[in-house]
Tab-separated table of C-alpha atoms in Angstrom:
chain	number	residue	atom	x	y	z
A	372	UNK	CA	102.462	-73.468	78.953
A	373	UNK	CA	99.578	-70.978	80.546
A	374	UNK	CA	99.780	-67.954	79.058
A	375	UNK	CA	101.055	-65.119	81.517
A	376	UNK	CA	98.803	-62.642	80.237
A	377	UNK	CA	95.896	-61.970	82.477
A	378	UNK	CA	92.630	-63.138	81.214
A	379	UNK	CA	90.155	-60.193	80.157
A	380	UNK	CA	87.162	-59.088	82.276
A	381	UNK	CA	84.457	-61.192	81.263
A	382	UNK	CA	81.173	-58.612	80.509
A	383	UNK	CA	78.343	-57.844	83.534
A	384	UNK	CA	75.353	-60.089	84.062
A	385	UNK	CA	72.205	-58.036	82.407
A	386	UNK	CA	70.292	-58.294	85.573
A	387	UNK	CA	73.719	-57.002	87.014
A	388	UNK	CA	73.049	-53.876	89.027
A	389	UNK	CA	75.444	-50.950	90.425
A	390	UNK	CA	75.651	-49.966	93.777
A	391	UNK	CA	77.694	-47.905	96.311
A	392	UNK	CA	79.065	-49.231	99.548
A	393	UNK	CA	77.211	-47.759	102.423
A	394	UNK	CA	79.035	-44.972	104.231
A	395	UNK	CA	78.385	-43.670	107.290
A	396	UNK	CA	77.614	-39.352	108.041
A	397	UNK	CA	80.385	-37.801	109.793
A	398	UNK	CA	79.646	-37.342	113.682
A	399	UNK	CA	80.452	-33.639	112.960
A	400	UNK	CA	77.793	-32.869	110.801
A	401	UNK	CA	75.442	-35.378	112.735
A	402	UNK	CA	75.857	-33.074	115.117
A	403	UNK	CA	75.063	-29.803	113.398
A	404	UNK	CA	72.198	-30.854	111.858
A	405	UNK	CA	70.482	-32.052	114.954
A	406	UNK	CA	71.676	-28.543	116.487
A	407	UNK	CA	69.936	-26.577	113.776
A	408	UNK	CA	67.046	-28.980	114.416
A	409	UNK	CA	66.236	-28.439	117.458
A	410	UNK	CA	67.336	-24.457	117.320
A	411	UNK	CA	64.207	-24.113	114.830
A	412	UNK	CA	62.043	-26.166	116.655
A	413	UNK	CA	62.975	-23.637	119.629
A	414	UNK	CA	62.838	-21.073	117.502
A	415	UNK	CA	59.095	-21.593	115.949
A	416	UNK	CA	57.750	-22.262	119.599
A	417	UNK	CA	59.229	-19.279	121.122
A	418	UNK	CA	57.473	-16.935	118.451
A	419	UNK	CA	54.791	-19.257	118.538
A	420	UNK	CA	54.308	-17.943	122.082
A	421	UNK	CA	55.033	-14.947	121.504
A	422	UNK	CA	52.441	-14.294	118.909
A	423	UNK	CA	49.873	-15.886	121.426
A	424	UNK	CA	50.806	-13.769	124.318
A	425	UNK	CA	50.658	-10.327	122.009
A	426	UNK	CA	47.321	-11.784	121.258
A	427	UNK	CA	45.980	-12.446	124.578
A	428	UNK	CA	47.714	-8.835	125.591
A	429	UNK	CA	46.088	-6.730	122.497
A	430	UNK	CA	42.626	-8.812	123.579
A	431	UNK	CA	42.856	-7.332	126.923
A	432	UNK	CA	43.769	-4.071	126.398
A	433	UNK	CA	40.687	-4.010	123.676
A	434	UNK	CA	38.662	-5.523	126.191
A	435	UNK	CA	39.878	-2.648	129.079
A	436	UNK	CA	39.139	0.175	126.252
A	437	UNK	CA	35.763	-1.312	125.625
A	438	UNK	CA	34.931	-0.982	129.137
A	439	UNK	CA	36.374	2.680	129.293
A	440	UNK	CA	34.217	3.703	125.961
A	441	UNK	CA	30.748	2.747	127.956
A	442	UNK	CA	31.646	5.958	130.372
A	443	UNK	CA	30.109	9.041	129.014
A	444	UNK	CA	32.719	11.373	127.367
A	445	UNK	CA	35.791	8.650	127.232
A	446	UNK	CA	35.367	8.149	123.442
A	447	UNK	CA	35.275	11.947	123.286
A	448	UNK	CA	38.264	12.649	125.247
A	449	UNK	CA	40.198	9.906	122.910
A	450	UNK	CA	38.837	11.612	119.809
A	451	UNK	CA	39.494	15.476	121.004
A	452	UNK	CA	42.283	15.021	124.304
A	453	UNK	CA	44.043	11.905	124.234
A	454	UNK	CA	46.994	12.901	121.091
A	455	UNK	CA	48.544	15.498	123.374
A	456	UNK	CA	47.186	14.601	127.264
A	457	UNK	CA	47.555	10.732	126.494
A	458	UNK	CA	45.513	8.006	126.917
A	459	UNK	CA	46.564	7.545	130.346
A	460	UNK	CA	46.301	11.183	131.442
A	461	UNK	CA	50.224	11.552	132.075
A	462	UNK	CA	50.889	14.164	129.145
A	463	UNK	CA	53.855	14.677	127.341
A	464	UNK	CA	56.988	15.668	129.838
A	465	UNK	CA	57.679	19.026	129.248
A	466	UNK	CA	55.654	19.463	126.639
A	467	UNK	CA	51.917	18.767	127.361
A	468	UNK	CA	50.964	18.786	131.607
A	469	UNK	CA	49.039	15.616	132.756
A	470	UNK	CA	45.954	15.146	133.940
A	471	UNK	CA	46.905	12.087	136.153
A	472	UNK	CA	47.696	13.938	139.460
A	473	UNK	CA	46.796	17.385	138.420
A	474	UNK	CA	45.844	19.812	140.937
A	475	UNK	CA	43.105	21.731	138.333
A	476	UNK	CA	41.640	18.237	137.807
A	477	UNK	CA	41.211	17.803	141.485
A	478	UNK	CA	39.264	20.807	142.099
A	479	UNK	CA	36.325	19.339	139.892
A	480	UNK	CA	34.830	19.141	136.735
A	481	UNK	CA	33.499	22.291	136.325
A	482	UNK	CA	37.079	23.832	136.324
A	483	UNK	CA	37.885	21.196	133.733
A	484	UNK	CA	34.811	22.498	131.963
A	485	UNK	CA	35.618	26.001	132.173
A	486	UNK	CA	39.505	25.869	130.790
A	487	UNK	CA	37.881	23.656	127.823
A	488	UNK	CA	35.671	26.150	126.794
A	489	UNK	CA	38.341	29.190	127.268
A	490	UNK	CA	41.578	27.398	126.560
A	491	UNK	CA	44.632	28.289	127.788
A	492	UNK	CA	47.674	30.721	126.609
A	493	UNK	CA	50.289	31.359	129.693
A	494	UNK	CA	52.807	29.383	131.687
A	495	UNK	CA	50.974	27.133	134.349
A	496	UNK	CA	52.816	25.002	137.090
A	497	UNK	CA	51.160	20.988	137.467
A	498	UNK	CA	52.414	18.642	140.102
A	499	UNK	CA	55.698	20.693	140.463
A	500	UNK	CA	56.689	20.899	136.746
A	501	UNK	CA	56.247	24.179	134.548
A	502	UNK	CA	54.687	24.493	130.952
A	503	UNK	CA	54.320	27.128	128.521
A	504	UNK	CA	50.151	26.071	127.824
A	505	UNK	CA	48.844	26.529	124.980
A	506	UNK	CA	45.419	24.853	124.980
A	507	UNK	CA	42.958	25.663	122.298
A	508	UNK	CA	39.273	26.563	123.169
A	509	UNK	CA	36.765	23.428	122.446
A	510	UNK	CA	33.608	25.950	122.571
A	511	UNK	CA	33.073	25.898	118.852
A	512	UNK	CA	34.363	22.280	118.639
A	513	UNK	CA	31.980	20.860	121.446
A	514	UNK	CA	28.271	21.260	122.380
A	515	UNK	CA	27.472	21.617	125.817
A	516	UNK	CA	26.705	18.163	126.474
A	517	UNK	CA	29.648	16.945	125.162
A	518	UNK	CA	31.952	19.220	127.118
A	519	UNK	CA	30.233	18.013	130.272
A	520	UNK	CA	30.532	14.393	129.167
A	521	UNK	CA	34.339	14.834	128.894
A	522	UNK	CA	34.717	16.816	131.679
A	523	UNK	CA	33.176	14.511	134.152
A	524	UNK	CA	34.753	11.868	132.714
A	525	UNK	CA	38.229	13.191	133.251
A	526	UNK	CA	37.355	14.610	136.788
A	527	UNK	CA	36.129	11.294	137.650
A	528	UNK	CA	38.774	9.283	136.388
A	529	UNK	CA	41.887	11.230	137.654
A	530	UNK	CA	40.279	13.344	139.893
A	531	UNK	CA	38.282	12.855	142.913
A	532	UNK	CA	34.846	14.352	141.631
A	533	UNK	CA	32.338	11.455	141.114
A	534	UNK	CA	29.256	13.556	140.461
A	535	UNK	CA	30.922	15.670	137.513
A	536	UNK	CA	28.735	18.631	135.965
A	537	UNK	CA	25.628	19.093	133.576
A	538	UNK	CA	25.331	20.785	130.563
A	539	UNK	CA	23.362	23.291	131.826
A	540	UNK	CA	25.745	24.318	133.834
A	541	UNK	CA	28.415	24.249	130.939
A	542	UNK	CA	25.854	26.477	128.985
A	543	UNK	CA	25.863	29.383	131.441
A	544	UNK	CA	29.926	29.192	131.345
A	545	UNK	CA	29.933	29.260	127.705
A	546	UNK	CA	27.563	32.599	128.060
A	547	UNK	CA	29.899	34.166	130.947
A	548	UNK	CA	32.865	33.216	128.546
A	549	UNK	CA	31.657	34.791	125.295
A	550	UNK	CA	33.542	37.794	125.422
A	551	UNK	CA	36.732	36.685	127.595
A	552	UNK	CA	39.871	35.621	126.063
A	553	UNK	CA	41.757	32.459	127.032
A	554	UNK	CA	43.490	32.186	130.504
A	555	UNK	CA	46.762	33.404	130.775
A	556	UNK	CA	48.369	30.494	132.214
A	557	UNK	CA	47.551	29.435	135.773
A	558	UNK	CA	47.508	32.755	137.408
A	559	UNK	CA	44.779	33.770	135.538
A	560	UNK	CA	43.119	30.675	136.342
A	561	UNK	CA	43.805	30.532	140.487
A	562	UNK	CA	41.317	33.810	140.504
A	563	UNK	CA	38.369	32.212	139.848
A	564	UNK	CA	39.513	28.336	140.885
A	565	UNK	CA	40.623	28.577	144.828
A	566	UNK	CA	43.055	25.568	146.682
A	567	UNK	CA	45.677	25.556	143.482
A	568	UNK	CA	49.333	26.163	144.141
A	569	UNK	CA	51.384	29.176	143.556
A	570	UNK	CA	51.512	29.370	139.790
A	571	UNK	CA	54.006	31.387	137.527
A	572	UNK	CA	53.197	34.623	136.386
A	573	UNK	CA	52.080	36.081	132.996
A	574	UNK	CA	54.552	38.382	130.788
A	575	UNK	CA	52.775	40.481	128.794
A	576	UNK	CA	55.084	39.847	126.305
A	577	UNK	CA	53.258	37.129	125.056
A	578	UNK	CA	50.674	39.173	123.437
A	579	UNK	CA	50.902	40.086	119.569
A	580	UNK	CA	51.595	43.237	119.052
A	581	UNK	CA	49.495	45.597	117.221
A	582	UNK	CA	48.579	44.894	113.640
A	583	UNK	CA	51.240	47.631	111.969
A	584	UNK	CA	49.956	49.763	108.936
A	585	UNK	CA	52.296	47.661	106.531
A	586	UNK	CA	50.310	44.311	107.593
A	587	UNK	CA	46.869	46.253	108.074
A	588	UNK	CA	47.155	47.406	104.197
A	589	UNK	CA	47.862	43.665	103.268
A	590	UNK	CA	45.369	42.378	105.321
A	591	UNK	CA	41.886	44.238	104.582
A	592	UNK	CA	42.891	46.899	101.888
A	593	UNK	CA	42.452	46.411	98.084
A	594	UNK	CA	45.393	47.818	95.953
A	595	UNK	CA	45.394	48.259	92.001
A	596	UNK	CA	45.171	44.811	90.226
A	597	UNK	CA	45.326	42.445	94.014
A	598	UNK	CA	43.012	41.695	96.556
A	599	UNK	CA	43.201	42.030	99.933
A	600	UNK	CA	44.022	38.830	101.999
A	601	UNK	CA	40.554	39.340	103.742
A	602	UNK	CA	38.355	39.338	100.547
A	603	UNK	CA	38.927	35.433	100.466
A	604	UNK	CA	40.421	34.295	103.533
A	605	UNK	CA	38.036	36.767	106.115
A	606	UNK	CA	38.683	39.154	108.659
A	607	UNK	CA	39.808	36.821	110.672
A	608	UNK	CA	41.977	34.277	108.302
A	609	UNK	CA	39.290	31.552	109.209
A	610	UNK	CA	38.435	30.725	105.635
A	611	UNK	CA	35.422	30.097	104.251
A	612	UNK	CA	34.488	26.310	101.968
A	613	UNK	CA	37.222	25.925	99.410
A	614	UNK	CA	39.606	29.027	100.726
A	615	UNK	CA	41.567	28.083	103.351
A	616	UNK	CA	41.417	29.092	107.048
A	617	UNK	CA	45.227	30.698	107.599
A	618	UNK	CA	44.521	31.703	111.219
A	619	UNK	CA	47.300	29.799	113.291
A	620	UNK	CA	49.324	28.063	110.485
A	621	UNK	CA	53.275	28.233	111.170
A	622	UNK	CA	54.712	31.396	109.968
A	623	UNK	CA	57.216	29.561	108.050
A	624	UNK	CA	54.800	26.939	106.185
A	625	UNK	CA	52.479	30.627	104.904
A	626	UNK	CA	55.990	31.949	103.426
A	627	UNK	CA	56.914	28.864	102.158
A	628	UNK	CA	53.289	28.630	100.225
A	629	UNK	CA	53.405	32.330	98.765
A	630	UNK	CA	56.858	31.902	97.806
A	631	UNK	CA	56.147	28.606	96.099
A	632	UNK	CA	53.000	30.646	94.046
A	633	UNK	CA	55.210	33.044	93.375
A	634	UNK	CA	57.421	30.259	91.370
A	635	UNK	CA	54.869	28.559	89.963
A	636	UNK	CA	56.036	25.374	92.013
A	637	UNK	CA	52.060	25.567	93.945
A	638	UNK	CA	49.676	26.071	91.107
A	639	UNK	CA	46.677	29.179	91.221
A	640	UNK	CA	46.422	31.855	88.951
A	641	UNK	CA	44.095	34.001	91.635
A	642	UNK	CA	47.314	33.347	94.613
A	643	UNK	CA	49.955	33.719	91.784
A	644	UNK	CA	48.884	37.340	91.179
A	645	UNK	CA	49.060	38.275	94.517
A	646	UNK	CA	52.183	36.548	95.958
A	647	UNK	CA	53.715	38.433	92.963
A	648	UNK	CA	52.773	41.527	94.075
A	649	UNK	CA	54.903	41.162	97.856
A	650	UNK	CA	57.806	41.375	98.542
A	651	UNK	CA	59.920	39.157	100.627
A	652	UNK	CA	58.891	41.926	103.976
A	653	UNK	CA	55.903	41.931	103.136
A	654	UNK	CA	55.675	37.715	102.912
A	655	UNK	CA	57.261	37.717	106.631
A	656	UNK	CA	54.708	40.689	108.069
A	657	UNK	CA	51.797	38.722	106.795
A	658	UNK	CA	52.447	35.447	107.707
A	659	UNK	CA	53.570	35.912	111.589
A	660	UNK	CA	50.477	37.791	111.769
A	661	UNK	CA	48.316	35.255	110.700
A	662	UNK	CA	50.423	32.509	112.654
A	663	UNK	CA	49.663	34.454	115.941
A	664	UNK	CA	45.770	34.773	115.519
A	665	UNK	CA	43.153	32.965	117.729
A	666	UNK	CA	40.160	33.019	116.466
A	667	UNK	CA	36.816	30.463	116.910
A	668	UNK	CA	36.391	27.918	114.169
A	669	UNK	CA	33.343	28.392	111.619
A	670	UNK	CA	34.340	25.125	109.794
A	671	UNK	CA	31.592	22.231	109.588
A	672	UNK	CA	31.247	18.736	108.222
A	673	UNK	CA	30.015	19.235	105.277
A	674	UNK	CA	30.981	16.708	102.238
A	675	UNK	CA	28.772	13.549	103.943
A	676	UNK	CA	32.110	11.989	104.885
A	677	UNK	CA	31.885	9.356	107.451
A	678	UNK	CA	33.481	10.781	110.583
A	679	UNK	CA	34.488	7.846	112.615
A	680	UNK	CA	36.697	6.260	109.081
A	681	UNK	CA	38.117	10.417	109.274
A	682	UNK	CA	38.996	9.767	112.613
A	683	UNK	CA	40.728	6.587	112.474
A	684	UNK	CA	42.220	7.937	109.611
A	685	UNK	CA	43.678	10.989	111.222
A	686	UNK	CA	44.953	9.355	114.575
A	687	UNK	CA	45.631	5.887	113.570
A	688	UNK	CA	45.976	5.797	109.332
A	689	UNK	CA	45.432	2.558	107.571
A	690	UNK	CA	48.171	0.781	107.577
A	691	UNK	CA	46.857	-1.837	104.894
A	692	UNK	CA	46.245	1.253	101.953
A	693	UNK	CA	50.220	2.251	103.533
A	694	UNK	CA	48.843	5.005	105.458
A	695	UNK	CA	50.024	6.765	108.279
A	696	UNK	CA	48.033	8.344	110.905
A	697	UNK	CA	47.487	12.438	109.813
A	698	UNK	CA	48.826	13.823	113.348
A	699	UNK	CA	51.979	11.562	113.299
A	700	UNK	CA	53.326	14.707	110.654
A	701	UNK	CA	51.181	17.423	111.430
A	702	UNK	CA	51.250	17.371	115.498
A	703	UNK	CA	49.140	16.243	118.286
A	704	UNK	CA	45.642	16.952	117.907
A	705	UNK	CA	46.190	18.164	114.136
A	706	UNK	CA	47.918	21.682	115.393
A	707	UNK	CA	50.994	21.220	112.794
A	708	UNK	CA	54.546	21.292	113.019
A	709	UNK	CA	56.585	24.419	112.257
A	710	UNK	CA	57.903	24.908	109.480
A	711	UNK	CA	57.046	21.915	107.074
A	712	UNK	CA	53.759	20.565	108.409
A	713	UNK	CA	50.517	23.227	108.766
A	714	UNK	CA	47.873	22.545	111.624
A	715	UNK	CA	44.760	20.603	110.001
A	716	UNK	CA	42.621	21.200	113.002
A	717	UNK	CA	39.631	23.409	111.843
A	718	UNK	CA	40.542	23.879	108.458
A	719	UNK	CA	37.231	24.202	106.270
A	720	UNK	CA	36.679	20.435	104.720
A	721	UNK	CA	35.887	21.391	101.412
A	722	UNK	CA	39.200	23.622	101.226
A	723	UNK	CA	41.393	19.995	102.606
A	724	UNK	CA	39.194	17.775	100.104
A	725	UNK	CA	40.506	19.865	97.029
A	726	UNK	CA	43.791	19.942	97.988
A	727	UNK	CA	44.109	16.016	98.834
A	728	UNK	CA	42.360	15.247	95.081
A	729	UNK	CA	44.662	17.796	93.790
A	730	UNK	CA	47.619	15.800	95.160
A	731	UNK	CA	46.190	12.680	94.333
A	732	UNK	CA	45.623	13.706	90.551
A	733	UNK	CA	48.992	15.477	90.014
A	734	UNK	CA	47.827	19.006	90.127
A	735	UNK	CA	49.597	19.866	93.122
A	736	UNK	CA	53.205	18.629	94.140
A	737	UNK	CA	55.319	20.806	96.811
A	738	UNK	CA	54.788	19.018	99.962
A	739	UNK	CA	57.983	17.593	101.644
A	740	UNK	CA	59.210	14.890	100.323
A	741	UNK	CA	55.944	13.868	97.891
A	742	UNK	CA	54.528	12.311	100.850
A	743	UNK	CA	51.018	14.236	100.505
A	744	UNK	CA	51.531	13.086	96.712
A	745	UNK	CA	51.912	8.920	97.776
A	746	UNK	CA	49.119	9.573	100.754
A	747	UNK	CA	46.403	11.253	98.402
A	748	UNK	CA	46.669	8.471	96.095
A	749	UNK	CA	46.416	6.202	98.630
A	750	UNK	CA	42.578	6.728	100.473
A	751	UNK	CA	39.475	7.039	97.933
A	752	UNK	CA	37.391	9.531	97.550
A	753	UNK	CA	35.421	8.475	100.352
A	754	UNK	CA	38.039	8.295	102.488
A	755	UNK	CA	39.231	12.404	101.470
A	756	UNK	CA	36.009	13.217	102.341
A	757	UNK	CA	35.669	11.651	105.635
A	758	UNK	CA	39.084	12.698	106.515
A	759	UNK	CA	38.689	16.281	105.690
A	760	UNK	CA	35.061	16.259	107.692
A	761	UNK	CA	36.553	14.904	111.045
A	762	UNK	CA	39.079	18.064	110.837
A	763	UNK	CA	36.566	20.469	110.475
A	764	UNK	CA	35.167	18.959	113.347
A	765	UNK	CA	38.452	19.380	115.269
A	766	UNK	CA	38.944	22.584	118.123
A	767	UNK	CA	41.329	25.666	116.268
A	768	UNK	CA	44.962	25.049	117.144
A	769	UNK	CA	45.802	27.589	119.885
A	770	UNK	CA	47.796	30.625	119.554
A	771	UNK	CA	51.640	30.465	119.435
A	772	UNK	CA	54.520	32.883	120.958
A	773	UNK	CA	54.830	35.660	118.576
A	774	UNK	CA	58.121	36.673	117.672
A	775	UNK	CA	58.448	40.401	118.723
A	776	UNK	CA	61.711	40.406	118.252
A	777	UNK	CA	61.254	39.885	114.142
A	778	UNK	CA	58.465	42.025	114.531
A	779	UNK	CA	60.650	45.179	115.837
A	780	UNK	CA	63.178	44.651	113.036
A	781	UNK	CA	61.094	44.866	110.824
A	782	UNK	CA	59.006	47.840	112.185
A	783	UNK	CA	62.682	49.474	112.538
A	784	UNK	CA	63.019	48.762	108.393
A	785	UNK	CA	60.463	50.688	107.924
């Protein structure tokens, strides 16, 4: 009989081979897949587009502000106007008045000429809106043919004057202007420029007060071991080389600077003695004094920097070092922000050089943040000295409100 035992698997061929049977993708993820396929291809053509359209856009604006740069004065308004009146001329709302529609514009370009060379401190009223101006003067800032070069160039553009003014004309308004302080707003200006509309009036309260004894003492008097502030800093606070010019700094950023040599946390054995020697009155008295002064510029270029790398430095940074523009912290047109940010506009180059290689070397850390620290260490030499250059170049920042209010407590503490 057969044997009811199944007979054993005989062993594979060599040339056997092993194999899968073919199954098919589910229609579900079929389905996905192609999705996602044709999402991405989407995807990368819409940003394709996108990139090409930014490209054509950023090619026409460059080729628009190529065409504006041929105009006498344009690159100069950009350099010296365009941070707080804008590129376009519409200002910053409530902040800064435009120039697009302005009522002093349209009366010429010698009225634009004259308010650059006095500046403006006082409430004026533009195309129905008020502001509390305070425009700095550009007579120490700009020659005479470079005022008229941006002042025809900003009548012509948003005014209606197509002839604009020479520079000798701007010459014999800098020599009637020698001796007269800034307008006081609008007012003062509708006395000597007819056709403008009714414009607020002046308070007198805006003025600073008389320098008091306590300040005068602190300012220009020499007392045992200290030295007066004006032995270094001037007269005037406008600083001279490698002492800084204090003259319109925020109140708050001077106190926060003597406090921090008091400390030790800001480093200089000269400033250490005499922040040691004030007191925390005397700290306040001295620094909203300085903070209200207007006074002319005597800063220069003078460290060979190359001023147009200092000016794309200051208004636009480099992003590729990590660099941010200078006036996105310290304020339009370098005037500074109150209390952590001083004004860099006219600050004597040789002074802002030290102080950048000091940051960038270690030997000075108390700005907010470490953010002077990362920037220092950031640009090159070359590029501290051509920013620090293109300040000095840059019109004082204008006067600010003085605080009489401070002011009277503290005379009434005495």
């Amino acid at each position: 009989m057969r044997s009811r035992h199944p007979l054993k698997p005989s062993p594979p061929s060599e040339d056997f081979e092993p194999y899968e049977e073919h199954r098919g993708i589910p229609m579900p993820v079929l389905w996905i897949a192609i999705a996602l396929a044709i999402w991405g291809a989407l995807a990368l053509y819409q940003s394709s587009r996108s990139n090409i359209l930014a490209q054509e856009e950023r090619e026409e604006t460059l080729a628009e502000e190529g065409k504006g740069l041929v105009e006498p004065g344009a690159r100069l308004f950009e350099a010296n106007c365009a941070t707080c009146h804008q590129s376009d001329g519409q200002g910053v709302k409530g902040a800064v008045p435009p120039l697009a529609g302005s009522e002093f514009v349209a009366t010429g370009a010698r009225t634009v000429a004259a308010i650059m060379l006095r500046g403006i401190d006082g409430p004026l009223r533009v195309r129905n809106a008020e502001y509390d101006a305070h425009m700095p003067s550009f007579a120490s800032a700009l020659s005479d043919a470079e005022v008229a070069a941006v002042a025809s160039f900003v009548a012509n553009r948003w005014g209606p004057d197509k002839q604009g003014v020479e520079k000798t004309a701007v010459a014999s308004f800098r020599s009637q202007a020698m001796d007269e302080r800034s307008f006081a707003g609008g007012q003062d200006i509708s006395r000597v420029v007819p056709g403008l509309p009714a414009q607020p009036p002046y308070s007198a309260t805006r003025s600073v007060p008389s320098i008091d004894p306590t300040v005068a003492q602190l300012m220009f008097e020499e007392g045992g071991n200290v030295w007066a502030c004006a032995t270094c800093h001037g007269y005037l606070a406008q600083g001279k080389e490698s002492t800084p010019r204090l003259a319109g700094l925020p109140a708050q950023y001077i106190e926060k600077q003597l406090h921090d040599f008091q400390t030790g946390n800001r480093a200089d054995e000269t400033m250490k003695l005499v922040a040691e020697s004030l007191t925390d009155a005397d700290i306040e008295r001295i620094s909203e004094y300085m903070s209200g002064l207007r006074v002319a510029s005597t800063a220069r270029p003078s460290l060979g920097g190359e001023l147009k790398r200092g000016e794309t430095l200051a208004l636009k940074g480099d992003w590729s070092l990590g660099v941010p523009a200078c006036f996105t912290c310290h304020g339009a047109a370098g005037f500074g922000v109150a209390p952590g940010f001083p004004s860099l506009a006219a600050q004597q180059a040789p002074y802002t050089a030290t102080q950048l290689a000091a940051w960038a070397g270690g030997r000075r850390e108390n700005s907010p943040l470490g953010l002077m620290e990362q920037i220092s260490k950031a640009l090159s030499a070359a590029d501290r000295r051509a920013v620090s250059d293109y300040l000095a170049t840059l019109a004082p920042v204008p006067a600010i409100e003085f605080n009489v209010s401070r002011q009277e407590t503290s005379n009434a503490e005495r």
